[in-house]
Short mmCIF file of C-alpha atoms in Angstrom, two decimals:
data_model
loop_
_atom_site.label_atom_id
_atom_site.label_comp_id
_atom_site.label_asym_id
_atom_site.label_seq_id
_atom_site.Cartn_x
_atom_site.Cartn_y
_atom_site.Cartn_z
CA UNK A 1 -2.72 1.09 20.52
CA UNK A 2 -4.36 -1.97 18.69
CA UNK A 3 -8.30 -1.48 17.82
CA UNK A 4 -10.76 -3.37 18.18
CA UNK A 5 -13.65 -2.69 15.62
CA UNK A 6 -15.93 -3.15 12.86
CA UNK A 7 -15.38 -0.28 10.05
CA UNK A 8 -17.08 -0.17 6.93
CA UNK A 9 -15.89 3.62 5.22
CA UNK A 10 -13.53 4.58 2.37
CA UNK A 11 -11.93 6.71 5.09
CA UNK A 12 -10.49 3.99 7.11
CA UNK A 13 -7.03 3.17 7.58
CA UNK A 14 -6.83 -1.09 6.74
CA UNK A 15 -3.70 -1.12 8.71
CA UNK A 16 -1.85 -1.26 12.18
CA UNK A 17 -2.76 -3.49 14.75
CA UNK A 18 -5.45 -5.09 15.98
CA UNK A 19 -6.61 -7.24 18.85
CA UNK A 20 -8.31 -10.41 17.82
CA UNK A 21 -8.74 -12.87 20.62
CA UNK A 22 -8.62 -16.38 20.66
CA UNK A 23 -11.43 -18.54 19.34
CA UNK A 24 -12.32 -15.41 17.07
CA UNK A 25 -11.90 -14.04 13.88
CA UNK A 26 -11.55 -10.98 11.96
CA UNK A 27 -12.23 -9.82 7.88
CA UNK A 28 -10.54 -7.11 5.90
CA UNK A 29 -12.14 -5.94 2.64
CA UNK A 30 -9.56 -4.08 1.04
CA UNK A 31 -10.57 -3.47 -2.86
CA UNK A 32 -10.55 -6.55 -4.43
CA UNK A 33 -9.15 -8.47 -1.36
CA UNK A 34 -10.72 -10.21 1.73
CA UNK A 35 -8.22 -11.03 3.67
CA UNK A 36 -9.86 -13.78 6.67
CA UNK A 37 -7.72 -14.35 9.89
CA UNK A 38 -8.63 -17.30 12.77
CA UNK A 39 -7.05 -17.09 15.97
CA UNK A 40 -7.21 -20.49 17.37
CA UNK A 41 -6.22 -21.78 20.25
CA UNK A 42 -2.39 -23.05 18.93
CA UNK A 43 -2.56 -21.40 15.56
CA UNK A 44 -3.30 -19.04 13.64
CA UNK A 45 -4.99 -19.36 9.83
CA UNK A 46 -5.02 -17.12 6.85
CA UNK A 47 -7.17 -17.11 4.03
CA UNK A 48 -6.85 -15.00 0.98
CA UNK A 49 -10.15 -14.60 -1.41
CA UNK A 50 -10.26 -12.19 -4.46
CA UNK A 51 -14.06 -11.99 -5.24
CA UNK A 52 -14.17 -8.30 -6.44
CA UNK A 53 -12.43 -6.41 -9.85
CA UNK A 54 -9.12 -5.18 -9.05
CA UNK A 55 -10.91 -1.50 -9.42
CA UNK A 56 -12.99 -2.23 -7.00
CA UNK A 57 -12.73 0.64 -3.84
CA UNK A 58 -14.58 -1.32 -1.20
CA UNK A 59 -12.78 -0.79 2.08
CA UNK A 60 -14.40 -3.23 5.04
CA UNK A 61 -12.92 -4.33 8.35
CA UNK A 62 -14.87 -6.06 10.55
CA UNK A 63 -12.24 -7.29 13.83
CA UNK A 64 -13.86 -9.36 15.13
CA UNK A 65 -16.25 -10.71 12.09
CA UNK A 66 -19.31 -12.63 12.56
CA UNK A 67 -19.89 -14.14 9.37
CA UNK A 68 -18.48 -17.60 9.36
CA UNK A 69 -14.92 -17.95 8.81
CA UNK A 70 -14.48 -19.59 5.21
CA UNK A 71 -14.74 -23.50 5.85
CA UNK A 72 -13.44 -24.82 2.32
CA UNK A 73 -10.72 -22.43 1.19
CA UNK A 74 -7.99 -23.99 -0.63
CA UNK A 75 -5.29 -21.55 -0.07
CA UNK A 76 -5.81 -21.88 3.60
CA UNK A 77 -2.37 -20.83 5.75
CA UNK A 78 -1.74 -21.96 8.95
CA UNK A 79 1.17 -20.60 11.43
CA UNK A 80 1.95 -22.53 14.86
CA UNK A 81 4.34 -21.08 17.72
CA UNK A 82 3.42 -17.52 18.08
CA UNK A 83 4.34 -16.33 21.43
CA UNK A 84 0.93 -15.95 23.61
CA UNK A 85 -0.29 -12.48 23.35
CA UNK A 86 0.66 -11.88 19.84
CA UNK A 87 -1.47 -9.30 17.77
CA UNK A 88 -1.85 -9.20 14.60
CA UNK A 89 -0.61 -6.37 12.02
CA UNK A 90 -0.97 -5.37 8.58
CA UNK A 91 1.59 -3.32 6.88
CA UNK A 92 1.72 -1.69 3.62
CA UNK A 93 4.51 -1.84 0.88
CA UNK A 94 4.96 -1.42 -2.29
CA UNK A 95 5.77 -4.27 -4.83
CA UNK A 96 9.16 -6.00 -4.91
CA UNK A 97 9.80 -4.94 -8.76
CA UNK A 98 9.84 -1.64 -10.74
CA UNK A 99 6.02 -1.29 -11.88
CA UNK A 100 5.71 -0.14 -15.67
CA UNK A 101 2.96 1.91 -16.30
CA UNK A 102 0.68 3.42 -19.83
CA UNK A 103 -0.54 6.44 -20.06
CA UNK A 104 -4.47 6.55 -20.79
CA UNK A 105 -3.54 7.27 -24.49
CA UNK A 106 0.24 7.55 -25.60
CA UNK A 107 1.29 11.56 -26.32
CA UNK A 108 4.92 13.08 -26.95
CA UNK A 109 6.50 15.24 -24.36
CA UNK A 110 8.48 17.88 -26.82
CA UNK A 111 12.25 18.93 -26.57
CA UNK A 112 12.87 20.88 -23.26
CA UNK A 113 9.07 20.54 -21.86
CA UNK A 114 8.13 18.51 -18.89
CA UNK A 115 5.12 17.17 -18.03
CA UNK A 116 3.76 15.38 -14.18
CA UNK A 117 2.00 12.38 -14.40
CA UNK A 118 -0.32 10.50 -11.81
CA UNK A 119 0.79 6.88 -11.34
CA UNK A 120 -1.09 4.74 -9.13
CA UNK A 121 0.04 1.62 -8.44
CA UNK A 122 -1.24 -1.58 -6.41
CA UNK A 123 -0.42 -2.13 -2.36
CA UNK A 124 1.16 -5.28 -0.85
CA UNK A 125 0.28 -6.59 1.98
CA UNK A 126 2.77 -7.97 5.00
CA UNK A 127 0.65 -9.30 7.66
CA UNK A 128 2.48 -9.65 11.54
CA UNK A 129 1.89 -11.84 14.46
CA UNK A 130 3.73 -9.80 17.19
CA UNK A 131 6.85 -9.06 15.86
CA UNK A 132 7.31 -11.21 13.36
CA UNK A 133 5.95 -10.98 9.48
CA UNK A 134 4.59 -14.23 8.95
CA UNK A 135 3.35 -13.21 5.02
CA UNK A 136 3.49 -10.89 2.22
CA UNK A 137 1.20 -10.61 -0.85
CA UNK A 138 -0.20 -7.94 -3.53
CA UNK A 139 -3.69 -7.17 -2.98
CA UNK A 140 -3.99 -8.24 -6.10
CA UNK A 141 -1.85 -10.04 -8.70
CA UNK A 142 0.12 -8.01 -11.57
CA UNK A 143 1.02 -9.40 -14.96
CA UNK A 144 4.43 -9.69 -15.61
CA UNK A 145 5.66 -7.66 -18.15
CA UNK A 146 9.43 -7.03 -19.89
CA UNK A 147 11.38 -3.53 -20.07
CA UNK A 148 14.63 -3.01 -22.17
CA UNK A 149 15.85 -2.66 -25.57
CA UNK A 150 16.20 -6.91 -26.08
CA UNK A 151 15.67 -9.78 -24.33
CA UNK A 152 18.96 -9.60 -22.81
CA UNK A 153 19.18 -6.26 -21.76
CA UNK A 154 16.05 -4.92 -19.56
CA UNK A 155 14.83 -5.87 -16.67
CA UNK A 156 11.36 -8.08 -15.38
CA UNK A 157 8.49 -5.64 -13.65
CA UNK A 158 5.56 -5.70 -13.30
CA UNK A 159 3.17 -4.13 -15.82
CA UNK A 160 0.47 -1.74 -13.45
CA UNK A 161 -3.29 -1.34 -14.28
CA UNK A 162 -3.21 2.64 -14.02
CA UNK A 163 -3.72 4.87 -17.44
CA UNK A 164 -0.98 7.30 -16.15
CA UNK A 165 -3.21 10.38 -15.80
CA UNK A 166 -2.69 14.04 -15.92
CA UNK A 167 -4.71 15.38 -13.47
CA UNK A 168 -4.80 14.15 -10.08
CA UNK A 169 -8.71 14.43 -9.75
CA UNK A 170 -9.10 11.97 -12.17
CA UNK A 171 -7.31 9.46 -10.09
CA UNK A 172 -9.70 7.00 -8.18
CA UNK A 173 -9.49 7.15 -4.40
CA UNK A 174 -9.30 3.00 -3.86
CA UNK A 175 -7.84 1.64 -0.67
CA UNK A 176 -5.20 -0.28 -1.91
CA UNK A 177 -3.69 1.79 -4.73
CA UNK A 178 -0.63 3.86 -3.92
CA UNK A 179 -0.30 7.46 -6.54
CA UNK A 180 3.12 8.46 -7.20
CA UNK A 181 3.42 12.22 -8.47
CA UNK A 182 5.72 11.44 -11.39
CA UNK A 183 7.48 14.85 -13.82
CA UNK A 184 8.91 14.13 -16.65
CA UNK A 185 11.70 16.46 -18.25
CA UNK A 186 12.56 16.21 -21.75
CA UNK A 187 15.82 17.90 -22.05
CA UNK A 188 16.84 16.13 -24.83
CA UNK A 189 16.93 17.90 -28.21
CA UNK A 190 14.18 15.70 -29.79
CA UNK A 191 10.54 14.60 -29.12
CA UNK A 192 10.02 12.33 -26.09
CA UNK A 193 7.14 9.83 -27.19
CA UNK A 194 5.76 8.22 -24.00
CA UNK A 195 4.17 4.59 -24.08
CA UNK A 196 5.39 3.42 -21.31
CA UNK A 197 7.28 4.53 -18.16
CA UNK A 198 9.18 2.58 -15.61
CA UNK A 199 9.20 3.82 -11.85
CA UNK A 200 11.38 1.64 -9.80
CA UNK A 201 8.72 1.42 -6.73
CA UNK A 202 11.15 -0.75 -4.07
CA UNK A 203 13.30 2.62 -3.65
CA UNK A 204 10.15 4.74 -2.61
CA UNK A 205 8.63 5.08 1.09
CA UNK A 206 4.57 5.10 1.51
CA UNK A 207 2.75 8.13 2.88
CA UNK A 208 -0.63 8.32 4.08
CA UNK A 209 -2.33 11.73 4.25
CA UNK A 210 -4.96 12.77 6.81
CA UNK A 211 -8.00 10.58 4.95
CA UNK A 212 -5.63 7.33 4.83
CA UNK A 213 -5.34 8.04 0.90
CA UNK A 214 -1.45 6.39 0.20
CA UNK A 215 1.17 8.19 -1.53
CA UNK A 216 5.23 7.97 -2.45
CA UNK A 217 7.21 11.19 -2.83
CA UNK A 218 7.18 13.26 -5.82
CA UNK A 219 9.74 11.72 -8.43
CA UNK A 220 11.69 13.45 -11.27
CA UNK A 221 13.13 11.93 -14.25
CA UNK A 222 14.98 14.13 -16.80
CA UNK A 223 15.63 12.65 -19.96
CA UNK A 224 18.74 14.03 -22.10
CA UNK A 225 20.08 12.67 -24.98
CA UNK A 226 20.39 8.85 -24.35
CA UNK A 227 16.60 7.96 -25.05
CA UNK A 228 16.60 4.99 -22.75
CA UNK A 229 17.64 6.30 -19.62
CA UNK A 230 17.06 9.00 -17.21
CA UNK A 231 18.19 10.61 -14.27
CA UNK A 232 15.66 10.06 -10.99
CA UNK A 233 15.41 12.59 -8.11
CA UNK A 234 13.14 11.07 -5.58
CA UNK A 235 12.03 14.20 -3.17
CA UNK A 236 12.88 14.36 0.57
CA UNK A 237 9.25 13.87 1.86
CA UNK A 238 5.85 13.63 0.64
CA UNK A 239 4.35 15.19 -1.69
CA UNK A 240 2.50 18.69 -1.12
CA UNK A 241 -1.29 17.09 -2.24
CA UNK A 242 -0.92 14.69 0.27
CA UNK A 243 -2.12 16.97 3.48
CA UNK A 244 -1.29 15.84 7.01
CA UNK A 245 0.52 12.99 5.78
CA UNK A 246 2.41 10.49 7.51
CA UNK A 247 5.42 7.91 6.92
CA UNK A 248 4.02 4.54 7.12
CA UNK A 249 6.35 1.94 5.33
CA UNK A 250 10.20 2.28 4.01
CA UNK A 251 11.58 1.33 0.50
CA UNK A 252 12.20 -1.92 -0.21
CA UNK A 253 15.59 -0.57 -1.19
CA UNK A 254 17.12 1.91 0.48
CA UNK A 255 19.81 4.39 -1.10
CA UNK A 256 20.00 7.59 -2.13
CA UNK A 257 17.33 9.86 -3.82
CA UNK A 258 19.46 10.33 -6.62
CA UNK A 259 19.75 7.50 -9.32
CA UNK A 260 19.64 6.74 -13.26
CA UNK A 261 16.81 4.32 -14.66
CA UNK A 262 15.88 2.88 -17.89
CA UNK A 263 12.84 4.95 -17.85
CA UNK A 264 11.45 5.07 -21.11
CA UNK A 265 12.32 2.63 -24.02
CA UNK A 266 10.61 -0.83 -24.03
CA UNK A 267 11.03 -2.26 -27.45
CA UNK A 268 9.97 -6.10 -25.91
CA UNK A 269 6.48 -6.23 -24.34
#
């Protein structure tokens, strides 16, 4: 059922639908996001602002809002023909490139030891009139950044804001971060120095868990000899810290859960 309400707690879920009459409008905070949305009579109008950090955990939806919708935006977005009746939705996803991320200080993962890492990684956004998405964005914007072995051979993702880190309570609960449970297995017969690692995010579904927290299924790479690349086993489901969870969004790409990646050498930055 859509809701209509104002919310302000880190334990809210920012998405699903919500009714939002005409003539009104409606604000979500969503970490360094507000995301404003008019219903007009004809149209409907979208403004994006980003007046917070992108570390920021504030979590605010007020549907309707009575603070006055912003007058002099200019990256103001305006859709006309939505059937009467439509409702709008937000949706999460992940980002339509692999995300690269650093761990919080670089370390070697020795011959035949493995090691599980806590990614987190930024949210998109796909916002719905009815049944039709209308818009897609990041919550907030990531640098572009260059993985492979030369500029010909590698592949363009997006470099993450995350320091990679060990234990999961040292992870920040923010709204619009997603954590990937990532192991690492070094079967090769030498030391496995980790600066960077690439997770190809479009092949993983989104989980919530029972406090709205997001998640992707556990991943395993095992590296053998070939430096570069690795074989990825995405699990069947989410993973086992993520209690009372719940699909929310598909990959991007869908395939199998079996795949290899250029995981681990970036040469070009």
């Amino acid at each position: 059922m859509p809701e209509t309400s104002t919310t302000r707690t880190s334990t809210a879920a920012w998405w699903g639908r919500r009714t939002l009459p005409a003539g009104q409008h409606g604000r979500w905070s969503i970490g360094p996001l507000d995301l404003w949305l008019q219903h007009g009579e004809q149209e409907w109008q979208l403004v994006l602002e980003r007046p917070r950090e992108s570390a920021d955990a504030t979590l605010a939806i007020d549907v309707p809002c009575s603070d006055a919708f912003p007058a002099s935006a200019m990256d103001r977005l305006r859709f006309a023909g939505s059937p009467a009746g439509s409702e709008p939705e937000l949706r999460v996803a992940l980002a339509d490139r692999a995300m690269v991320s650093r761990p919080q200080d670089p370390f070697y993962v020795p011959s035949q030891g493995e090691v599980t890492l806590y990614l987190s990684t930024p949210a998109w956004v796909q916002l719905y009139l009815g049944s039709a998405r209308v818009q897609e964005f990041p919550v907030y914007t990531p640098s572009d950044t260059w993985f492979g072995p030369s500029t010909v051979n590698g592949e363009l993702c997006y470099a993450t804001r995350t320091q990679a880190r060990l234990d999961i309570a040292d992870v920040p609960v923010r709204p619009h971060r997603v954590v990937t449970p990532l192991t690492i297995a070094n079967r090769a017969d030498d030391a496995l120095f980790l600066e960077r690692v690439n997770l190809p995010v479009p092949r993983l579904p989104i989980y919530a868990d029972e406090h709205h927290r997001l998640w992707t299924p556990a991943v395993r790479m095992e590296r053998e000899e070939d430096r570069e690349m690795a074989e990825m086993e995405i699990d069947s489901g989410p993973p086992g810290l993520a209690v009372g969870a719940r699909r929310i969004a598909e990959p991007r790409e869908p395939g199998g859960r079996h795949l290899m990646v250029r995981a681990f050498s970036a040469l070009f930055q």
